[in-house]
Coordinates of C-alpha atoms in Angstrom, one line a residue:
Chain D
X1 CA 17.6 -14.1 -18.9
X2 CA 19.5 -14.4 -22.0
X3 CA 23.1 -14.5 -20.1
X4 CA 23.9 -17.6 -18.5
X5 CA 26.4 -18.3 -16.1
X6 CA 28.5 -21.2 -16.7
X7 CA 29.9 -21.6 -13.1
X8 CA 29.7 -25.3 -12.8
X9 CA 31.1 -26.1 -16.0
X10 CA 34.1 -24.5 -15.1
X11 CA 33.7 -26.3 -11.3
X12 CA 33.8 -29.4 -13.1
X13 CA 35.9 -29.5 -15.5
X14 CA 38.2 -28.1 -12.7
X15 CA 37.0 -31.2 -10.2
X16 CA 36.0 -28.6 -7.4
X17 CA 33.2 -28.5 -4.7
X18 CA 30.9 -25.6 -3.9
X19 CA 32.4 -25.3 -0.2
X20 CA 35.8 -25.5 -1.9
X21 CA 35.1 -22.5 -4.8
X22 CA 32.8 -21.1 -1.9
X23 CA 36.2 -20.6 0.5
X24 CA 38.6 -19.7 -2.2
X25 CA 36.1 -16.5 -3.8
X26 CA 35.2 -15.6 -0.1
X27 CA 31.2 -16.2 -1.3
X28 CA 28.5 -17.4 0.5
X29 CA 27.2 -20.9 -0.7
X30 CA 23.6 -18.9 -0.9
X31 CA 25.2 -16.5 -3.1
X32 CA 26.9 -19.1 -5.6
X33 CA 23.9 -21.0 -5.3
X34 CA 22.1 -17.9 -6.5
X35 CA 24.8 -17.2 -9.4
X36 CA 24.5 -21.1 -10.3
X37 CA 20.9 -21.3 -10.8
X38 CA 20.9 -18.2 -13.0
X39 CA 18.8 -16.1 -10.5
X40 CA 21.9 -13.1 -10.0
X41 CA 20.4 -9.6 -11.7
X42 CA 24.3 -8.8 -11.3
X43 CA 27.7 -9.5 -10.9
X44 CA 30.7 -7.3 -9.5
X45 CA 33.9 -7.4 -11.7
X46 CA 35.6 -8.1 -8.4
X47 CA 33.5 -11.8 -8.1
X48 CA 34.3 -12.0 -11.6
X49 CA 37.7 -11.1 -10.7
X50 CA 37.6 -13.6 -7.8
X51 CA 35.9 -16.3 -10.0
X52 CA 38.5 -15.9 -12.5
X53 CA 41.2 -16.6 -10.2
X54 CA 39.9 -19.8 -8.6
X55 CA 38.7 -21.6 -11.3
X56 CA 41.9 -20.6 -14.2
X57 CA 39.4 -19.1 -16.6
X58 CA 38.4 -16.0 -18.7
X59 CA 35.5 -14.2 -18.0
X60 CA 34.2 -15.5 -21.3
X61 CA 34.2 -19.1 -19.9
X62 CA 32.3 -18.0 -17.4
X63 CA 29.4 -16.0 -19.4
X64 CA 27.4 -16.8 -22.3
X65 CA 25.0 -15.1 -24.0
X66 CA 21.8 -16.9 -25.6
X67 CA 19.2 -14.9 -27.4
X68 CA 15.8 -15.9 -26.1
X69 CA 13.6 -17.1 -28.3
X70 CA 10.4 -15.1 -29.9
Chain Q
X1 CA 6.9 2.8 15.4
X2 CA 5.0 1.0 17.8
X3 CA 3.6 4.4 18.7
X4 CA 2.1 5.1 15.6
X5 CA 1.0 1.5 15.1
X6 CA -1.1 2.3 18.0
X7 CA -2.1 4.9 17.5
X8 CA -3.4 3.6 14.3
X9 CA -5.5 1.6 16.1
X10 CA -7.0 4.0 18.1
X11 CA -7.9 6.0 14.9
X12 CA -9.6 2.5 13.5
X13 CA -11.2 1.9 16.4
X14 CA -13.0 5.9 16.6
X15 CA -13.3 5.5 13.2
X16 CA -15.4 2.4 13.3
X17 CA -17.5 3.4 16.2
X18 CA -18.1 6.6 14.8
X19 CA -19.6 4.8 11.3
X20 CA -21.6 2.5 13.2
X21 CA -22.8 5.3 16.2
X22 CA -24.1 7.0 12.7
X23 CA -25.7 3.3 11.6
X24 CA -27.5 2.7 14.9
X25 CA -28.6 6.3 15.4
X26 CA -30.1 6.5 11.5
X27 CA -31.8 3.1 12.4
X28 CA -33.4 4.7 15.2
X29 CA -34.1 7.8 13.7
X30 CA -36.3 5.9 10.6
X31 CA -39.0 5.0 13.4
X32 CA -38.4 7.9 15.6
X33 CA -37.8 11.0 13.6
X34 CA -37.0 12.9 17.3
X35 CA -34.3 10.6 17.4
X36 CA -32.7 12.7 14.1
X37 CA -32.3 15.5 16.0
X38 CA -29.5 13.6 18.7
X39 CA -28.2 12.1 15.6
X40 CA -24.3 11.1 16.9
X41 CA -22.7 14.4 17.0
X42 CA -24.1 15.7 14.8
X43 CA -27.7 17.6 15.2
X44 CA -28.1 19.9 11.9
X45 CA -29.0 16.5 10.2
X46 CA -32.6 16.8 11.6
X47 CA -34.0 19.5 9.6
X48 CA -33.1 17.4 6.3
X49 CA -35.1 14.4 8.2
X50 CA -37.7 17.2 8.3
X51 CA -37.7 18.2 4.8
X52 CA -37.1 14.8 3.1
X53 CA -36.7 11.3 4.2
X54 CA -34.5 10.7 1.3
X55 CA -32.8 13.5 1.2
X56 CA -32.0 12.7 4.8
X57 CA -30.9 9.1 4.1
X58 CA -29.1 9.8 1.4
X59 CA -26.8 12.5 3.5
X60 CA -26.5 10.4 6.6
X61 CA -25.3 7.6 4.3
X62 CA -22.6 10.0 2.8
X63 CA -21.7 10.0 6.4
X64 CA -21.2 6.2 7.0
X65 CA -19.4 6.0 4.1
X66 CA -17.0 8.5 5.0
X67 CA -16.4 7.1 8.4
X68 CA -16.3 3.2 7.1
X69 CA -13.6 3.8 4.2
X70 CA -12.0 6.0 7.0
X71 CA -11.3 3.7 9.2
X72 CA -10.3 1.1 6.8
X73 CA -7.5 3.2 5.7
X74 CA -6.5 3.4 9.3
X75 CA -6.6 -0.6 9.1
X76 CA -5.0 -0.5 6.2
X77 CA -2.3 1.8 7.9
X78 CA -2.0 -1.1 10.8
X79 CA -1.5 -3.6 8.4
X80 CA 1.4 -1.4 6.8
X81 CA 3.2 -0.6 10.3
X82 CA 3.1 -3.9 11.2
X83 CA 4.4 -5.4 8.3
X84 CA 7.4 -2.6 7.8
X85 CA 10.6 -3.5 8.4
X86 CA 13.1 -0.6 8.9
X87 CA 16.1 -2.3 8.2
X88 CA 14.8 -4.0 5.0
X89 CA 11.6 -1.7 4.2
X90 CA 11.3 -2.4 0.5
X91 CA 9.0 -5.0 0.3
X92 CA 6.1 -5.6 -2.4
X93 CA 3.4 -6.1 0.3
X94 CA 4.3 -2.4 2.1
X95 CA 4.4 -1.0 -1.9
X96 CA 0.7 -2.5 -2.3
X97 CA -0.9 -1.1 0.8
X98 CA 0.0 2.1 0.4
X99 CA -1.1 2.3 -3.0
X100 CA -4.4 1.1 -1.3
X101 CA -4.3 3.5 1.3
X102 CA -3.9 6.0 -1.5
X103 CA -6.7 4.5 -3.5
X104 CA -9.2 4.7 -0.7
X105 CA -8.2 7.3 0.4
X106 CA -9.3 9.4 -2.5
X107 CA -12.5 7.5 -2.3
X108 CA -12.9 9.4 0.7
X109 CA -12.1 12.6 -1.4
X110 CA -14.9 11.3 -3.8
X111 CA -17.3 10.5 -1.0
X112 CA -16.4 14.0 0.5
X113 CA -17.4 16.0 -3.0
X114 CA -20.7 13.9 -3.6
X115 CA -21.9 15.1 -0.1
X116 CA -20.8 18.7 -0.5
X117 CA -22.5 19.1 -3.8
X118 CA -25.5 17.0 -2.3
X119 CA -25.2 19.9 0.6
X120 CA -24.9 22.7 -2.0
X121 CA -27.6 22.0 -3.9
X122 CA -30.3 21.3 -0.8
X123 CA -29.0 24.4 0.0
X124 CA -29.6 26.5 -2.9
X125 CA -33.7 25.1 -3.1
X126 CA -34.6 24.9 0.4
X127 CA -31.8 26.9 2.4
X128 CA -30.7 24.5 4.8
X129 CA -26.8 24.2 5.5
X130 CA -24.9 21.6 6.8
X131 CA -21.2 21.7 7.5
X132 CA -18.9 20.6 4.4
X133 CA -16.3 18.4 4.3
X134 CA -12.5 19.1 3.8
X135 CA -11.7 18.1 0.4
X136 CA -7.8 17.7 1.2
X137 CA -8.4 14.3 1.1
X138 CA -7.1 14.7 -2.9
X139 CA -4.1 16.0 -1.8
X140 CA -3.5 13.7 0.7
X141 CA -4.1 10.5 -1.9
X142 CA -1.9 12.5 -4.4
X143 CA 1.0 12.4 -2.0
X144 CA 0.5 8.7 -1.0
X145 CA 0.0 7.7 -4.2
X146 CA 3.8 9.4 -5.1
X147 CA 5.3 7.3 -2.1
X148 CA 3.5 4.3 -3.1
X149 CA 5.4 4.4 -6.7
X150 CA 8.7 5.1 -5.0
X151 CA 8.4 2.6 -2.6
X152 CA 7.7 0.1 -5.9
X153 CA 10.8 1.5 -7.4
X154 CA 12.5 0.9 -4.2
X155 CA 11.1 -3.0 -4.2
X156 CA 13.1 -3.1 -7.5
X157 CA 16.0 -1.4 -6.6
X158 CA 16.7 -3.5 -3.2
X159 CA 15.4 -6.9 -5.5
X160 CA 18.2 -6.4 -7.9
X161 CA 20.7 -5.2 -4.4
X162 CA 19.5 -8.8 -3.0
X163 CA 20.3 -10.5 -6.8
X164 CA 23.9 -8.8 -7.0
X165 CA 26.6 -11.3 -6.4

């Protein structure tokens, strides 16, 4: 997938935990953990929204895109 | 559910003894043409045993073959209910048998128009008739066949549900 999701970038340069983003989005750690390791098909502008919020960041800081190679 | 799953079951079950009743009886009726004439269910078979081993062979084998792909559809069908899950139904496994069943089933259909023509054409040069089968069968694989693709669009659909955060 050519978007990736830089969630624990953000998580670390902000210094917090999974449980602690995990309680402040209202997301389960198996959904994080599925929007960490780059499995999601989707996210909803109100995670984004959420994600935003907790973490003091655009939703550029959050998403890159990488063209795949070939 | 559980209804139909058994009564799936029952329809393997006739289905298989049904094949094999046609096996044994055939076997018996190789050494003992009489035996062709209480051929399971199925009597108008012995004046083909009359006319032409082969012919007679060929014909009760369209039989077996009919019976044995049957009731492996109804296993097939068993295997389906028992693996579908009402409150998450899309799942690649359910998509794959039905477009089995669907397969097989118009194997059946295939099986079905081999004999008729088979029964046609014995017909025509020596005037014996035999029952012919339903060929609805096509229809039937048809409309399987449709739900089969749904239910792999569905797969995809409730994959990507599953993958939204």
């Amino acid at each position: 997938m050519p978007i990736v999701v830089n969630v624990d970038v953000m998580m670390a340069k902000r210094k917090m935990s999974l449980n602690e983003l995990s309680e402040k989005v209202d997301l389960t750690l198996a959904n994080l953990s599925i929007l960490k390791t780059g499995k999601a098909k989707a996210v909803r502008f109100s995670t984004l929204e959420a994600l935003c919020k907790a973490l003091e960041c655009q939703p550029g800081d959050l998403l890159e895109y990488t063209p795949e190679k070939g | 559910m559980s209804f139909l799953h058994i009564l799936s079951w029952i329809a393997f079950v006739g289905l298989a003894v049904k094949a094999g009743s046609f096996l044994i009886s055939y076997i018996v009726s190789i050494k003992n043409p009489v035996a062709s004439k209480d051929l399971y269910n199925d009597t108008g078979l012995s004046a083909y045993r009359q006319l032409n081993f082969w012919n007679y062979s060929v014909i009760v084998w369209y039989k077996i073959l009919l019976y044995a792909t049957q009731a492996y559809v109804a296993l097939l069908l068993t295997r389906l209910l028992s693996r579908l899950n009402i409150t998450r139904p899309f799942h690649a496994d359910v998509a794959t048998l039905l477009q089995r069943i669907s397969f097989f089933i118009l194997v059946v259909w295939g099986i079905a128009m081999v004999h008729n023509i088979h029964i046609a054409i014995v017909d025509k040069l020596y005037g014996i008739t035999s029952d012919y089968i339903p060929g609805d069968f096509l229809f039937i694989a048809g409309i399987v066949y449709v739900f089969a693709q749904m239910f792999k669009r569905g797969v995809e659909i409730q994959s990507e549900n599953e993958l939204t955060v």
